[in-house]
């Protein structure tokens, strides 16, 4: 089956660094996405990893280890507007379909 | 250009009634997805359309749920005999067919079953 785990909630201070972890189990791994979702809004794309290693994009970086079934999203120089839910999603290619399976999300609260 | 659009934005219906939710994907996106998100929860996959291939219906929670995609573009999600547990935000997303391409989400339809 498929299973994606990430912490339910995290808090951090403005200007700090926070790391949000995601572990997954899937039979047909074909890439991992991170999305940001502000309350009451649709998710928006942050990053994509399909090979092991770190992908950096501005203040956000995402890391993947396929052998460990593990990813993290790193947010640097936190701003108040970064308060949102962060969704880890695994693309699973099994049964002939290429669908995205989402974790429950991590609610991040950034405090002054 | 225009993003993914969904209608209606809000729908309140009585238990037992049928509802139809509409999604207009980004032009040229051959992949279309429906998700459901209950309050404070993650996204639950419902159904996936890719071009003219048979859809992946593995996420539909019961036979009261069905979806169509006409002409490879607009999609309609139909819920028959709605129940209170169907209350949620229904999100539609579209993407290019390659696996590396991200999904673009619509604003969602908030369904409330009374």
PDB file of C-alpha atoms in Angstrom:
ATOM      1  CA  UNK A   1       0.000   0.000   0.000  1.00  0.00           C
ATOM      2  CA  UNK A   2       0.908   3.648   0.204  1.00  0.00           C
ATOM      3  CA  UNK A   3       1.652   5.652   3.336  1.00  0.00           C
ATOM      4  CA  UNK A   4       2.963   9.180   3.811  1.00  0.00           C
ATOM      5  CA  UNK A   5       3.835  10.576   7.248  1.00  0.00           C
ATOM      6  CA  UNK A   6       4.644  14.131   8.245  1.00  0.00           C
ATOM      7  CA  UNK A   7       4.310  16.012  11.554  1.00  0.00           C
ATOM      8  CA  UNK A   8       0.920  17.541  12.195  1.00  0.00           C
ATOM      9  CA  UNK A   9       2.099  20.897  13.510  1.00  0.00           C
ATOM     10  CA  UNK A  10       5.286  22.908  13.900  1.00  0.00           C
ATOM     11  CA  UNK A  11       6.099  26.346  15.229  1.00  0.00           C
ATOM     12  CA  UNK A  12       9.071  28.568  14.455  1.00  0.00           C
ATOM     13  CA  UNK A  13      10.308  32.106  14.918  1.00  0.00           C
ATOM     14  CA  UNK A  14      10.490  34.764  12.228  1.00  0.00           C
ATOM     15  CA  UNK A  15      13.955  34.802  10.652  1.00  0.00           C
ATOM     16  CA  UNK A  16      14.775  31.255  11.757  1.00  0.00           C
ATOM     17  CA  UNK A  17      15.166  28.020   9.777  1.00  0.00           C
ATOM     18  CA  UNK A  18      12.686  25.140   9.948  1.00  0.00           C
ATOM     19  CA  UNK A  19      12.851  21.620   8.515  1.00  0.00           C
ATOM     20  CA  UNK A  20       9.662  19.692   7.775  1.00  0.00           C
ATOM     21  CA  UNK A  21      10.190  15.946   7.373  1.00  0.00           C
ATOM     22  CA  UNK A  22       8.223  13.479   5.289  1.00  0.00           C
ATOM     23  CA  UNK A  23       8.567   9.704   5.174  1.00  0.00           C
ATOM     24  CA  UNK A  24       6.799   7.571   2.630  1.00  0.00           C
ATOM     25  CA  UNK A  25       6.129   4.005   1.591  1.00  0.00           C
ATOM     26  CA  UNK A  26       4.956   3.360  -1.933  1.00  0.00           C
ATOM     27  CA  UNK A  27       5.207   0.539  -4.427  1.00  0.00           C
ATOM     28  CA  UNK A  28       5.865   2.627  -7.528  1.00  0.00           C
ATOM     29  CA  UNK A  29       7.756   5.775  -6.544  1.00  0.00           C
ATOM     30  CA  UNK A  30       8.017   8.269  -9.385  1.00  0.00           C
ATOM     31  CA  UNK A  31       8.828  11.609  -7.761  1.00  0.00           C
ATOM     32  CA  UNK A  32       8.033  13.698  -4.676  1.00  0.00           C
ATOM     33  CA  UNK A  33       6.392  17.121  -4.531  1.00  0.00           C
ATOM     34  CA  UNK A  34       5.993  19.742  -1.819  1.00  0.00           C
ATOM     35  CA  UNK A  35       3.021  22.093  -1.909  1.00  0.00           C
ATOM     36  CA  UNK A  36       2.131  25.096   0.240  1.00  0.00           C
ATOM     37  CA  UNK A  37      -1.465  25.728   1.234  1.00  0.00           C
ATOM     38  CA  UNK A  38      -2.633  28.838   3.033  1.00  0.00           C
ATOM     39  CA  UNK A  39      -5.855  28.533   5.005  1.00  0.00           C
ATOM     40  CA  UNK A  40      -8.879  28.593   2.724  1.00  0.00           C
ATOM     41  CA  UNK A  41      -6.801  28.557  -0.445  1.00  0.00           C
ATOM     42  CA  UNK A  42      -5.748  25.946  -3.001  1.00  0.00           C
ATOM     43  CA  UNK A  43      -2.315  24.297  -2.761  1.00  0.00           C
ATOM     44  CA  UNK A  44       0.513  25.858  -4.758  1.00  0.00           C
ATOM     45  CA  UNK A  45       3.606  24.067  -6.024  1.00  0.00           C
ATOM     46  CA  UNK A  46       6.912  24.529  -4.182  1.00  0.00           C
ATOM     47  CA  UNK A  47       9.339  21.835  -5.302  1.00  0.00           C
ATOM     48  CA  UNK A  48       9.874  18.526  -7.077  1.00  0.00           C
ATOM     49  CA  UNK A  49      12.490  15.804  -6.424  1.00  0.00           C
ATOM     50  CA  UNK A  50      12.903  12.594  -8.359  1.00  0.00           C
ATOM     51  CA  UNK A  51      16.630  11.904  -7.811  1.00  0.00           C
ATOM     52  CA  UNK A  52      18.474  11.795  -4.489  1.00  0.00           C
ATOM     53  CA  UNK A  53      19.859  15.072  -3.253  1.00  0.00           C
ATOM     54  CA  UNK A  54      19.011  18.653  -2.530  1.00  0.00           C
ATOM     55  CA  UNK A  55      17.041  21.003  -4.769  1.00  0.00           C
ATOM     56  CA  UNK A  56      17.364  24.664  -3.828  1.00  0.00           C
ATOM     57  CA  UNK A  57      14.974  27.390  -4.850  1.00  0.00           C
ATOM     58  CA  UNK A  58      15.434  30.686  -3.083  1.00  0.00           C
ATOM     59  CA  UNK A  59      14.549  30.432   0.598  1.00  0.00           C
ATOM     60  CA  UNK A  60      13.142  26.932   0.101  1.00  0.00           C
ATOM     61  CA  UNK A  61      15.085  23.697  -0.391  1.00  0.00           C
ATOM     62  CA  UNK A  62      13.893  20.124  -0.669  1.00  0.00           C
ATOM     63  CA  UNK A  63      15.866  16.949  -0.095  1.00  0.00           C
ATOM     64  CA  UNK A  64      15.163  13.379  -1.146  1.00  0.00           C
ATOM     65  CA  UNK A  65      16.598   9.998  -0.174  1.00  0.00           C
ATOM     66  CA  UNK A  66      14.870   7.264  -2.150  1.00  0.00           C
ATOM     67  CA  UNK A  67      16.619   4.432  -0.301  1.00  0.00           C
ATOM     68  CA  UNK A  68      15.313   5.747   3.023  1.00  0.00           C
ATOM     69  CA  UNK A  69      11.883   6.810   1.740  1.00  0.00           C
ATOM     70  CA  UNK A  70      12.568  10.227   3.216  1.00  0.00           C
ATOM     71  CA  UNK A  71      12.301  13.851   2.199  1.00  0.00           C
ATOM     72  CA  UNK A  72      12.460  17.189   3.936  1.00  0.00           C
ATOM     73  CA  UNK A  73      11.504  20.745   3.106  1.00  0.00           C
ATOM     74  CA  UNK A  74      13.835  23.405   4.491  1.00  0.00           C
ATOM     75  CA  UNK A  75      12.578  26.958   4.891  1.00  0.00           C
ATOM     76  CA  UNK A  76      15.163  29.648   5.614  1.00  0.00           C
ATOM     77  CA  UNK A  77      14.776  33.247   6.799  1.00  0.00           C
ATOM     78  CA  UNK A  78      11.217  32.545   7.859  1.00  0.00           C
ATOM     79  CA  UNK A  79       8.629  35.230   7.271  1.00  0.00           C
ATOM     80  CA  UNK A  80       5.200  35.613   8.799  1.00  0.00           C
ATOM     81  CA  UNK A  81       3.644  34.857   5.405  1.00  0.00           C
ATOM     82  CA  UNK A  82       5.222  31.381   5.535  1.00  0.00           C
ATOM     83  CA  UNK A  83       2.571  30.394   8.085  1.00  0.00           C
ATOM     84  CA  UNK A  84       0.667  27.746   6.129  1.00  0.00           C
ATOM     85  CA  UNK A  85       0.230  24.017   5.701  1.00  0.00           C
ATOM     86  CA  UNK A  86       2.970  22.187   3.831  1.00  0.00           C
ATOM     87  CA  UNK A  87       1.896  19.085   1.941  1.00  0.00           C
ATOM     88  CA  UNK A  88       4.223  16.273   0.967  1.00  0.00           C
ATOM     89  CA  UNK A  89       2.983  14.339  -2.059  1.00  0.00           C
ATOM     90  CA  UNK A  90       4.398  11.232  -3.709  1.00  0.00           C
ATOM     91  CA  UNK A  91       3.803  10.364  -7.335  1.00  0.00           C
ATOM     92  CA  UNK A  92       3.005   6.691  -7.458  1.00  0.00           C
ATOM     93  CA  UNK A  93       3.091   4.742 -10.683  1.00  0.00           C
ATOM     94  CA  UNK A  94       1.311   1.535  -9.896  1.00  0.00           C
ATOM     95  CA  UNK A  95      -1.556  -0.172 -11.593  1.00  0.00           C
ATOM     96  CA  UNK A  96      -0.652   1.652 -14.780  1.00  0.00           C
ATOM     97  CA  UNK A  97      -1.581   5.099 -13.458  1.00  0.00           C
ATOM     98  CA  UNK A  98       0.642   7.972 -12.429  1.00  0.00           C
ATOM     99  CA  UNK A  99      -1.229   9.588  -9.527  1.00  0.00           C
ATOM    100  CA  UNK A 100      -0.231  11.886  -6.675  1.00  0.00           C
ATOM    101  CA  UNK A 101      -0.762  10.703  -3.106  1.00  0.00           C
ATOM    102  CA  UNK A 102      -0.790  13.485  -0.502  1.00  0.00           C
ATOM    103  CA  UNK A 103       0.187  13.402   3.140  1.00  0.00           C
ATOM    104  CA  UNK A 104      -2.079  15.051   5.715  1.00  0.00           C
ATOM    105  CA  UNK A 105       0.090  18.167   5.762  1.00  0.00           C
ATOM    106  CA  UNK A 106       2.145  20.001   8.383  1.00  0.00           C
ATOM    107  CA  UNK A 107       0.691  23.230   9.774  1.00  0.00           C
ATOM    108  CA  UNK A 108       3.516  25.693  10.326  1.00  0.00           C
ATOM    109  CA  UNK A 109       2.990  28.716  12.570  1.00  0.00           C
ATOM    110  CA  UNK A 110       5.622  31.445  12.354  1.00  0.00           C
ATOM    111  CA  UNK A 111       5.791  33.750  15.381  1.00  0.00           C
ATOM    112  CA  UNK A 112       7.453  37.192  15.676  1.00  0.00           C
TER     113      UNK A 112
ATOM    114  CA  UNK B   1      -3.260  32.844 -19.037  1.00  0.00           C
ATOM    115  CA  UNK B   2      -6.310  31.529 -17.203  1.00  0.00           C
ATOM    116  CA  UNK B   3      -5.816  29.027 -14.433  1.00  0.00           C
ATOM    117  CA  UNK B   4      -7.994  26.120 -13.369  1.00  0.00           C
ATOM    118  CA  UNK B   5     -11.532  27.257 -12.669  1.00  0.00           C
ATOM    119  CA  UNK B   6     -14.234  25.488 -10.691  1.00  0.00           C
ATOM    120  CA  UNK B   7     -17.912  26.124 -10.207  1.00  0.00           C
ATOM    121  CA  UNK B   8     -19.803  26.677  -8.083  1.00  0.00           C
ATOM    122  CA  UNK B   9     -17.476  28.084  -5.428  1.00  0.00           C
ATOM    123  CA  UNK B  10     -19.960  27.134  -2.720  1.00  0.00           C
ATOM    124  CA  UNK B  11     -22.820  24.641  -2.728  1.00  0.00           C
ATOM    125  CA  UNK B  12     -25.270  23.936   0.049  1.00  0.00           C
ATOM    126  CA  UNK B  13     -27.557  20.987  -0.529  1.00  0.00           C
ATOM    127  CA  UNK B  14     -29.964  18.824   1.407  1.00  0.00           C
ATOM    128  CA  UNK B  15     -29.108  15.274   2.297  1.00  0.00           C
ATOM    129  CA  UNK B  16     -30.275  12.908  -0.430  1.00  0.00           C
ATOM    130  CA  UNK B  17     -30.024  15.396  -3.288  1.00  0.00           C
ATOM    131  CA  UNK B  18     -27.632  15.014  -6.242  1.00  0.00           C
ATOM    132  CA  UNK B  19     -24.941  17.609  -6.965  1.00  0.00           C
ATOM    133  CA  UNK B  20     -22.683  18.357  -9.925  1.00  0.00           C
ATOM    134  CA  UNK B  21     -19.336  20.086  -9.579  1.00  0.00           C
ATOM    135  CA  UNK B  22     -17.546  21.471 -12.620  1.00  0.00           C
ATOM    136  CA  UNK B  23     -13.868  21.893 -13.433  1.00  0.00           C
ATOM    137  CA  UNK B  24     -12.295  23.758 -16.355  1.00  0.00           C
ATOM    138  CA  UNK B  25      -8.608  22.805 -16.600  1.00  0.00           C
ATOM    139  CA  UNK B  26      -5.803  24.888 -18.032  1.00  0.00           C
ATOM    140  CA  UNK B  27      -5.895  24.758 -21.822  1.00  0.00           C
ATOM    141  CA  UNK B  28      -3.563  22.082 -23.156  1.00  0.00           C
ATOM    142  CA  UNK B  29      -3.322  20.153 -19.895  1.00  0.00           C
ATOM    143  CA  UNK B  30      -4.189  16.558 -20.655  1.00  0.00           C
ATOM    144  CA  UNK B  31      -4.145  15.328 -17.048  1.00  0.00           C
ATOM    145  CA  UNK B  32      -7.001  16.208 -14.683  1.00  0.00           C
ATOM    146  CA  UNK B  33      -7.449  15.207 -11.045  1.00  0.00           C
ATOM    147  CA  UNK B  34     -10.188  15.462  -8.464  1.00  0.00           C
ATOM    148  CA  UNK B  35      -9.420  15.582  -4.742  1.00  0.00           C
ATOM    149  CA  UNK B  36     -11.474  15.985  -1.604  1.00  0.00           C
ATOM    150  CA  UNK B  37     -10.274  17.870   1.471  1.00  0.00           C
ATOM    151  CA  UNK B  38     -12.157  17.762   4.732  1.00  0.00           C
ATOM    152  CA  UNK B  39     -11.629  20.517   7.296  1.00  0.00           C
ATOM    153  CA  UNK B  40      -8.062  20.438   8.614  1.00  0.00           C
ATOM    154  CA  UNK B  41      -7.219  17.301   6.665  1.00  0.00           C
ATOM    155  CA  UNK B  42      -4.955  16.458   3.749  1.00  0.00           C
ATOM    156  CA  UNK B  43      -6.049  15.894   0.176  1.00  0.00           C
ATOM    157  CA  UNK B  44      -7.844  12.660  -0.609  1.00  0.00           C
ATOM    158  CA  UNK B  45      -7.399  11.464  -4.200  1.00  0.00           C
ATOM    159  CA  UNK B  46     -10.677  10.705  -5.968  1.00  0.00           C
ATOM    160  CA  UNK B  47     -10.139  10.236  -9.717  1.00  0.00           C
ATOM    161  CA  UNK B  48      -7.569  10.917 -12.436  1.00  0.00           C
ATOM    162  CA  UNK B  49      -8.069  11.450 -16.159  1.00  0.00           C
ATOM    163  CA  UNK B  50      -5.178  11.287 -18.638  1.00  0.00           C
ATOM    164  CA  UNK B  51      -5.978  12.085 -22.241  1.00  0.00           C
ATOM    165  CA  UNK B  52      -8.223   9.486 -23.815  1.00  0.00           C
ATOM    166  CA  UNK B  53      -7.132   6.684 -21.491  1.00  0.00           C
ATOM    167  CA  UNK B  54      -9.522   5.007 -19.093  1.00  0.00           C
ATOM    168  CA  UNK B  55      -9.608   7.046 -15.863  1.00  0.00           C
ATOM    169  CA  UNK B  56      -8.136   5.882 -12.570  1.00  0.00           C
ATOM    170  CA  UNK B  57     -11.229   5.679 -10.368  1.00  0.00           C
ATOM    171  CA  UNK B  58      -9.516   3.943  -7.473  1.00  0.00           C
ATOM    172  CA  UNK B  59     -10.070   6.840  -5.063  1.00  0.00           C
ATOM    173  CA  UNK B  60     -13.830   7.199  -5.443  1.00  0.00           C
ATOM    174  CA  UNK B  61     -15.276   6.429  -1.982  1.00  0.00           C
ATOM    175  CA  UNK B  62     -18.538   4.848  -3.147  1.00  0.00           C
ATOM    176  CA  UNK B  63     -20.673   4.211  -6.210  1.00  0.00           C
ATOM    177  CA  UNK B  64     -22.544   7.428  -5.446  1.00  0.00           C
ATOM    178  CA  UNK B  65     -19.525   9.279  -6.857  1.00  0.00           C
ATOM    179  CA  UNK B  66     -18.825   9.486 -10.587  1.00  0.00           C
ATOM    180  CA  UNK B  67     -16.945  11.798 -12.925  1.00  0.00           C
ATOM    181  CA  UNK B  68     -16.815  12.522 -16.615  1.00  0.00           C
ATOM    182  CA  UNK B  69     -14.447  14.421 -18.782  1.00  0.00           C
ATOM    183  CA  UNK B  70     -15.922  15.533 -22.076  1.00  0.00           C
ATOM    184  CA  UNK B  71     -13.750  16.252 -25.092  1.00  0.00           C
ATOM    185  CA  UNK B  72     -10.607  15.911 -23.033  1.00  0.00           C
ATOM    186  CA  UNK B  73     -11.268  19.232 -21.326  1.00  0.00           C
ATOM    187  CA  UNK B  74     -14.095  20.092 -18.908  1.00  0.00           C
ATOM    188  CA  UNK B  75     -14.837  17.602 -16.141  1.00  0.00           C
ATOM    189  CA  UNK B  76     -17.907  17.110 -13.993  1.00  0.00           C
ATOM    190  CA  UNK B  77     -17.915  15.324 -10.634  1.00  0.00           C
ATOM    191  CA  UNK B  78     -21.356  14.037  -9.677  1.00  0.00           C
ATOM    192  CA  UNK B  79     -22.373  12.965  -6.186  1.00  0.00           C
ATOM    193  CA  UNK B  80     -25.700  11.177  -5.983  1.00  0.00           C
ATOM    194  CA  UNK B  81     -27.867  10.958  -2.868  1.00  0.00           C
ATOM    195  CA  UNK B  82     -25.510  13.198  -0.902  1.00  0.00           C
ATOM    196  CA  UNK B  83     -24.716  12.387   2.715  1.00  0.00           C
ATOM    197  CA  UNK B  84     -23.458  14.683   5.471  1.00  0.00           C
ATOM    198  CA  UNK B  85     -20.048  13.026   5.368  1.00  0.00           C
ATOM    199  CA  UNK B  86     -19.704  14.247   1.771  1.00  0.00           C
ATOM    200  CA  UNK B  87     -19.296  17.801   3.110  1.00  0.00           C
ATOM    201  CA  UNK B  88     -15.800  18.942   2.135  1.00  0.00           C
ATOM    202  CA  UNK B  89     -13.886  21.114  -0.304  1.00  0.00           C
ATOM    203  CA  UNK B  90     -13.593  19.432  -3.687  1.00  0.00           C
ATOM    204  CA  UNK B  91     -10.429  20.458  -5.510  1.00  0.00           C
ATOM    205  CA  UNK B  92      -9.655  19.975  -9.171  1.00  0.00           C
ATOM    206  CA  UNK B  93      -6.121  20.097 -10.581  1.00  0.00           C
ATOM    207  CA  UNK B  94      -4.634  19.807 -14.046  1.00  0.00           C
ATOM    208  CA  UNK B  95      -1.143  19.230 -15.364  1.00  0.00           C
ATOM    209  CA  UNK B  96       0.927  18.427 -18.387  1.00  0.00           C
ATOM    210  CA  UNK B  97       1.254  14.669 -18.921  1.00  0.00           C
ATOM    211  CA  UNK B  98       4.903  14.286 -17.939  1.00  0.00           C
ATOM    212  CA  UNK B  99       5.429  13.031 -14.390  1.00  0.00           C
ATOM    213  CA  UNK B 100       7.744  15.896 -13.494  1.00  0.00           C
ATOM    214  CA  UNK B 101       5.132  18.525 -14.126  1.00  0.00           C
ATOM    215  CA  UNK B 102       3.375  19.985 -11.128  1.00  0.00           C
ATOM    216  CA  UNK B 103      -0.363  20.105 -10.729  1.00  0.00           C
ATOM    217  CA  UNK B 104      -2.158  23.424 -10.827  1.00  0.00           C
ATOM    218  CA  UNK B 105      -5.121  23.567  -8.494  1.00  0.00           C
ATOM    219  CA  UNK B 106      -8.407  25.338  -8.893  1.00  0.00           C
ATOM    220  CA  UNK B 107      -9.967  27.333  -6.030  1.00  0.00           C
ATOM    221  CA  UNK B 108     -12.213  24.450  -5.038  1.00  0.00           C
ATOM    222  CA  UNK B 109     -15.918  23.972  -4.427  1.00  0.00           C
ATOM    223  CA  UNK B 110     -17.011  23.990  -0.794  1.00  0.00           C
ATOM    224  CA  UNK B 111     -19.858  21.489  -0.484  1.00  0.00           C
ATOM    225  CA  UNK B 112     -22.091  21.527   2.583  1.00  0.00           C
ATOM    226  CA  UNK B 113     -24.707  18.813   2.997  1.00  0.00           C
ATOM    227  CA  UNK B 114     -27.367  19.698   5.558  1.00  0.00           C
TER     228      UNK B 114
END
